[in-house]
GROMACS .gro file of C-alpha atoms in nm:
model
  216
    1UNK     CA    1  -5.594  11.665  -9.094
    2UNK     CA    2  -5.595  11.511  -9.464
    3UNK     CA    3  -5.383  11.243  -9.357
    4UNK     CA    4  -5.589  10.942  -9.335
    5UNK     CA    5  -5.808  11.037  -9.628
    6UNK     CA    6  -5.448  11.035  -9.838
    7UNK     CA    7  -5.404  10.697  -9.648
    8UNK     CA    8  -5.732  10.600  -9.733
    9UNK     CA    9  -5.670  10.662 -10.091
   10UNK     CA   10  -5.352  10.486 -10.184
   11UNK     CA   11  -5.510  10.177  -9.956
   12UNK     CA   12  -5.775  10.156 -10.197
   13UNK     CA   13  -5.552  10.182 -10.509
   14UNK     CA   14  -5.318   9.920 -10.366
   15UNK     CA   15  -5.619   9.710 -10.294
   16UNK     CA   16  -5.728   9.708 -10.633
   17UNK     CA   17  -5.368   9.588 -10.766
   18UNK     CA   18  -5.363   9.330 -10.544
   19UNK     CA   19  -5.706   9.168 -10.649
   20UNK     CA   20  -5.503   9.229 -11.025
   21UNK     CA   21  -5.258   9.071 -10.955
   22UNK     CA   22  -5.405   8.778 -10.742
   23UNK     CA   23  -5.656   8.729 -11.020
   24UNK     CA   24  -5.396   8.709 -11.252
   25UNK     CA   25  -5.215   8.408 -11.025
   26UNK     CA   26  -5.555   8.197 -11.010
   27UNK     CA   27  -5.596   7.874 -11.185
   28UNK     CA   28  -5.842   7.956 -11.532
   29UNK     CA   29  -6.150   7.808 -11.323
   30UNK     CA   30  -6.119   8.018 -11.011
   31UNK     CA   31  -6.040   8.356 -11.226
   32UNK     CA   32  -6.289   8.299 -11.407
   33UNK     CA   33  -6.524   8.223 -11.060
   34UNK     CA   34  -6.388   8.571 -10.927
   35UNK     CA   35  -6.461   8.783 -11.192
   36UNK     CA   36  -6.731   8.629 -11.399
   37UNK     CA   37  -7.112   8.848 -11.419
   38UNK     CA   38  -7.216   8.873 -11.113
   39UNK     CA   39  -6.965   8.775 -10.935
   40UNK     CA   40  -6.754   8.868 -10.638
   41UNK     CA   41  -6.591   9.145 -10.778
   42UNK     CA   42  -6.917   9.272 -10.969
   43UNK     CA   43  -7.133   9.227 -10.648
   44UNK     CA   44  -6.843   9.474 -10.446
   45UNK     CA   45  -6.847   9.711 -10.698
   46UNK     CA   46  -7.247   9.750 -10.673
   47UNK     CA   47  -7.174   9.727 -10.276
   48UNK     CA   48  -6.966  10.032 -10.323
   49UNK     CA   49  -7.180  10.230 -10.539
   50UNK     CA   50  -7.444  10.194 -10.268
   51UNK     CA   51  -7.308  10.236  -9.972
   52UNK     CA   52  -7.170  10.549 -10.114
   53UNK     CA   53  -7.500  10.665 -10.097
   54UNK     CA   54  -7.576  10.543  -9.795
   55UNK     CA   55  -7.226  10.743  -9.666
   56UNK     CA   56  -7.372  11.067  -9.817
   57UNK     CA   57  -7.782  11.022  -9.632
   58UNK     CA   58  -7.596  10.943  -9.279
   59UNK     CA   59  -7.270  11.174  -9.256
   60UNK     CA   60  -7.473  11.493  -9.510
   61UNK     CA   61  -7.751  11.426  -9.356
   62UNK     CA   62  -8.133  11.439  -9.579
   63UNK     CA   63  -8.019  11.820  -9.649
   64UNK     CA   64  -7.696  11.734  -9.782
   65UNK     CA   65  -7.895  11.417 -10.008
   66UNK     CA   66  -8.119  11.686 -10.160
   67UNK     CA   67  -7.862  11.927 -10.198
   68UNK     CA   68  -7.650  11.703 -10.472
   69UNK     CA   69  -7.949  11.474 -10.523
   70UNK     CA   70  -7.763  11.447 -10.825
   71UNK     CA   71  -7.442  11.235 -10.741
   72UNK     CA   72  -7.697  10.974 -10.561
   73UNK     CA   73  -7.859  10.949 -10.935
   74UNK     CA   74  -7.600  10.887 -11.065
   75UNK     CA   75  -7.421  10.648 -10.795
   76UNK     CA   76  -7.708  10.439 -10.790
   77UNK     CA   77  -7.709  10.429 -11.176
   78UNK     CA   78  -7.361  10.253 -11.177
   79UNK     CA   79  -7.458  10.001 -10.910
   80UNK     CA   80  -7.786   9.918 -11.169
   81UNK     CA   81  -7.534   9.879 -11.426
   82UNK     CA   82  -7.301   9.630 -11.211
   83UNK     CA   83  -7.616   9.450 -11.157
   84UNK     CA   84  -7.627   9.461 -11.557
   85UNK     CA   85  -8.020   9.611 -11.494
   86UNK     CA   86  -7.998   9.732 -11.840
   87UNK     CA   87  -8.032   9.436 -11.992
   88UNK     CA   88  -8.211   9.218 -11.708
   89UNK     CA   89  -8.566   9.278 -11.818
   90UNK     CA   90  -8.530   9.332 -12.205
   91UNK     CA   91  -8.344   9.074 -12.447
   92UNK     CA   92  -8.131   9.373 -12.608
   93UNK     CA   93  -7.946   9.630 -12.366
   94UNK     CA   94  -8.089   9.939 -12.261
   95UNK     CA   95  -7.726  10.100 -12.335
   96UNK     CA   96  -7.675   9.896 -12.669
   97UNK     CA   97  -7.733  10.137 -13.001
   98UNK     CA   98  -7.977   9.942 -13.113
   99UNK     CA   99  -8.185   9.928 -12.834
  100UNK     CA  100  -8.468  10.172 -12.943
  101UNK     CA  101  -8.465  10.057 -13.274
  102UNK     CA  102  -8.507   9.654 -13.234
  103UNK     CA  103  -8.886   9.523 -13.287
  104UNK     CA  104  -8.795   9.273 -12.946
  105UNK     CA  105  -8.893   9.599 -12.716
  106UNK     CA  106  -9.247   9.714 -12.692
  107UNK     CA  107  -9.286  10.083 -12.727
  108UNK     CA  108  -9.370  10.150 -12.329
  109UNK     CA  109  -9.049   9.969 -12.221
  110UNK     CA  110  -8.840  10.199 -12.484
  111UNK     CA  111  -9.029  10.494 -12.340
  112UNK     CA  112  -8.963  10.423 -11.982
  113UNK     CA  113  -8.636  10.347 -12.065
  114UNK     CA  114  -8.563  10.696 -12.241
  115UNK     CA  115  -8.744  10.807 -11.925
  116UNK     CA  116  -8.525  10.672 -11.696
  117UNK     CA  117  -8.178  10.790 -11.971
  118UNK     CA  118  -8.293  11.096 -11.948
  119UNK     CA  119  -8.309  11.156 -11.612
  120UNK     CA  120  -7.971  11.007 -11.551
  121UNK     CA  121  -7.824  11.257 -11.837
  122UNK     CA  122  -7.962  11.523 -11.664
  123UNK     CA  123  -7.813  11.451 -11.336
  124UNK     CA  124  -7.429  11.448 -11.531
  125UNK     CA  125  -7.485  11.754 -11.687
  126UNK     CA  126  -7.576  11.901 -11.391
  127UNK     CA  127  -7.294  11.766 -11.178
  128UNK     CA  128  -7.078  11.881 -11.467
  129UNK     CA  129  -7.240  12.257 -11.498
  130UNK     CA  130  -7.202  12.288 -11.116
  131UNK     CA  131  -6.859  12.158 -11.020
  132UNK     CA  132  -6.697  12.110 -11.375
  133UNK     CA  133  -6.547  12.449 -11.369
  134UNK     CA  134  -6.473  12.457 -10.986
  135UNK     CA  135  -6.271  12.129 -11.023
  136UNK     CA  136  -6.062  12.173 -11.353
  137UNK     CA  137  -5.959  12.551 -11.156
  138UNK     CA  138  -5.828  12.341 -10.818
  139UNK     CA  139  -5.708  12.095 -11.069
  140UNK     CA  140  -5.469  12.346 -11.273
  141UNK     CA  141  -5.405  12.513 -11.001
  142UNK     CA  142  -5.213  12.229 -10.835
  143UNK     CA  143  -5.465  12.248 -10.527
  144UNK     CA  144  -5.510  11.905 -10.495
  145UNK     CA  145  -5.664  11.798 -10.172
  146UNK     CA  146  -5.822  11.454 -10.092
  147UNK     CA  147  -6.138  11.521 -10.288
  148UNK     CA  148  -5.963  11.573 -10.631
  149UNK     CA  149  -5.748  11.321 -10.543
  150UNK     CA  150  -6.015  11.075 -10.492
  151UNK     CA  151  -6.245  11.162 -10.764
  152UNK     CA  152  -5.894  11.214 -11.007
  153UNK     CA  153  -5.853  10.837 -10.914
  154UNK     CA  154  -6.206  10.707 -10.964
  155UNK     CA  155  -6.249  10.920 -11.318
  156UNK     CA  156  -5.905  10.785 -11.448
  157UNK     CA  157  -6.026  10.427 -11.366
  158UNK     CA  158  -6.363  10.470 -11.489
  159UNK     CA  159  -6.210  10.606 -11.845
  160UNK     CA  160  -5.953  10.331 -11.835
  161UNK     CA  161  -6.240  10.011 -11.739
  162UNK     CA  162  -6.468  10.108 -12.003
  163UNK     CA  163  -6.201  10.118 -12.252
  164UNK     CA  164  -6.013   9.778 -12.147
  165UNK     CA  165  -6.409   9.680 -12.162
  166UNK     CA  166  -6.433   9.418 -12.462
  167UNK     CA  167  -6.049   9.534 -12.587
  168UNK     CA  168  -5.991   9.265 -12.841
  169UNK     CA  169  -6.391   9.282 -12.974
  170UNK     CA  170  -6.347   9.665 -12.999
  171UNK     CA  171  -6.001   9.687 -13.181
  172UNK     CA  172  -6.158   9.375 -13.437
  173UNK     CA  173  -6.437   9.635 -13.494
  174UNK     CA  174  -6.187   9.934 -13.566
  175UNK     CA  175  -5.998   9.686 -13.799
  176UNK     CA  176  -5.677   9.788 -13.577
  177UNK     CA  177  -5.527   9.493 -13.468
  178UNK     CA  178  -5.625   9.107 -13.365
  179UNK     CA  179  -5.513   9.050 -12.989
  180UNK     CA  180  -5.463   8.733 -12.867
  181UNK     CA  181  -5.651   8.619 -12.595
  182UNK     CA  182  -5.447   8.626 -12.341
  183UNK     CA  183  -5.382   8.973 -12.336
  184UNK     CA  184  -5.787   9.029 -12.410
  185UNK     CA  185  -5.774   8.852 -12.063
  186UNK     CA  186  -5.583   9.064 -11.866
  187UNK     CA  187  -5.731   9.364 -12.025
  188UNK     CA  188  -6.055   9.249 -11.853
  189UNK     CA  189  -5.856   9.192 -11.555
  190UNK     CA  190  -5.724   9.512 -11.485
  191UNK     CA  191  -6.091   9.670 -11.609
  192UNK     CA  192  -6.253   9.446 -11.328
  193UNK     CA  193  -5.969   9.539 -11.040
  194UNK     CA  194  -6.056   9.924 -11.156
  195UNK     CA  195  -6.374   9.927 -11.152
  196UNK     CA  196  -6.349   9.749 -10.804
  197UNK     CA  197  -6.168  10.081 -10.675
  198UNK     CA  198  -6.424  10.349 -10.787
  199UNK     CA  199  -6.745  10.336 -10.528
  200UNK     CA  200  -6.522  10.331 -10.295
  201UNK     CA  201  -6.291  10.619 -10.390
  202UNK     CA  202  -6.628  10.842 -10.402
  203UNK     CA  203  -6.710  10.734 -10.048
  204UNK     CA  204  -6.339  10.898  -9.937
  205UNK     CA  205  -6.441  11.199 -10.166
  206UNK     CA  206  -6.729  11.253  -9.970
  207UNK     CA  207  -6.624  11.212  -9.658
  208UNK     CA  208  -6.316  11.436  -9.737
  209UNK     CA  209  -6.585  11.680  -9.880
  210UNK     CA  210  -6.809  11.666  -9.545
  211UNK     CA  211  -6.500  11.738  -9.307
  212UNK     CA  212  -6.379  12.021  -9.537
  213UNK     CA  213  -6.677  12.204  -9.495
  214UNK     CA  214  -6.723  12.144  -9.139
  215UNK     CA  215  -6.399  12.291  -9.078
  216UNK     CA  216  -6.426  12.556  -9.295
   0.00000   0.00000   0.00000
């Protein structure tokens, strides 16, 4: 019965290192075409993100939406921030430190923004107060159907993107070492091709979910 969803699973993940390593074959010009901001692969990834939600309204149903209105929060937060909407109507990034200290932002656009923050911290505390426990138990336990599969995937890739995210900038900062840029390069690769994966391995995590339960 968990077949396909396994299926599902490594196609995605094999998916993702093919656009790696066909990225890596393109010609400087079209690399930089395919995975430049808003790009191809960026565009996708906020596809994903969405339709993930979209997957949880029409196979849940509006009960199952309200139920963990808190995954759609925060799905929908990671397709804003493909879309780079924290820093498309302020000149210094909602998510930089510096944000609610810099003069440039009026006082009601740092106030919505903490708003809006807030809201989204809320929903990951309470997604990890509700299932954190349930998941590192099936984890440890080595009960590892499609959905921890899935979600194992997608956390491991989002851990891995954000820190391949600005690799040679970062280590500079730390004083650690002085990559060349080449390898800066295919750090951002392999971040891009990850972060690629994730939407969709949620959408297989909820669907795995769904016919869990209505077999149950």
């Amino acid at each position: 019965m968990n077949r396909p969803f396994y299926w599902a699973i490594a196609a995605v993940v094999a998916v993702a290192t093919l656009v790696f390593f066909v990225a890596v074959s393109l010609e400087p010009t079209a690399q930089k075409m395919l995975m430049r901001e808003h790009g191809p692969i960026e565009a996708l990834s906020a596809f994903g993100y969405l339709l993930c939600v979209a997957v949880m309204a029409k196979a849940g149903g509006s009960d199952y939406l309200k139920k963990y209105w808190y995954f759609a929060v925060v799905l929908v937060s990671f397709a804003a921030r493909e879309m780079d909407f924290d820093k498309a109507f302020t000149e210094v990034g909602v998510l930089k430190s510096k944000f609610f200290f810099s003069p440039e932002v009026s006082v009601m656009g740092k106030l919505v923004s903490a708003v809006i923050l807030g809201f989204i911290l809320f929903a990951l505390i309470t997604i990890v107060r509700r299932h954190g426990k349930s998941f590192l138990v099936k984890v440890f336990s080595f009960r590892w159907d499609p959905v921890i599969w899935s979600v194992g995937f997608a956390g491991t890739f989002l851990v891995v993107s954000k820190s391949l995210d600005g690799l040679g900038r970062k280590l500079r900062g730390w004083g650690i070492a002085d990559i060349s840029p080449e390898v800066d390069k295919v750090a951002s690769l392999v971040e891009e091709s990850m972060e690629l994966a994730v939407p969709y391995l949620f959408i297989i995590a909820v669907l795995a979910y769904l016919r869990s339960q209505r077999s149950a």
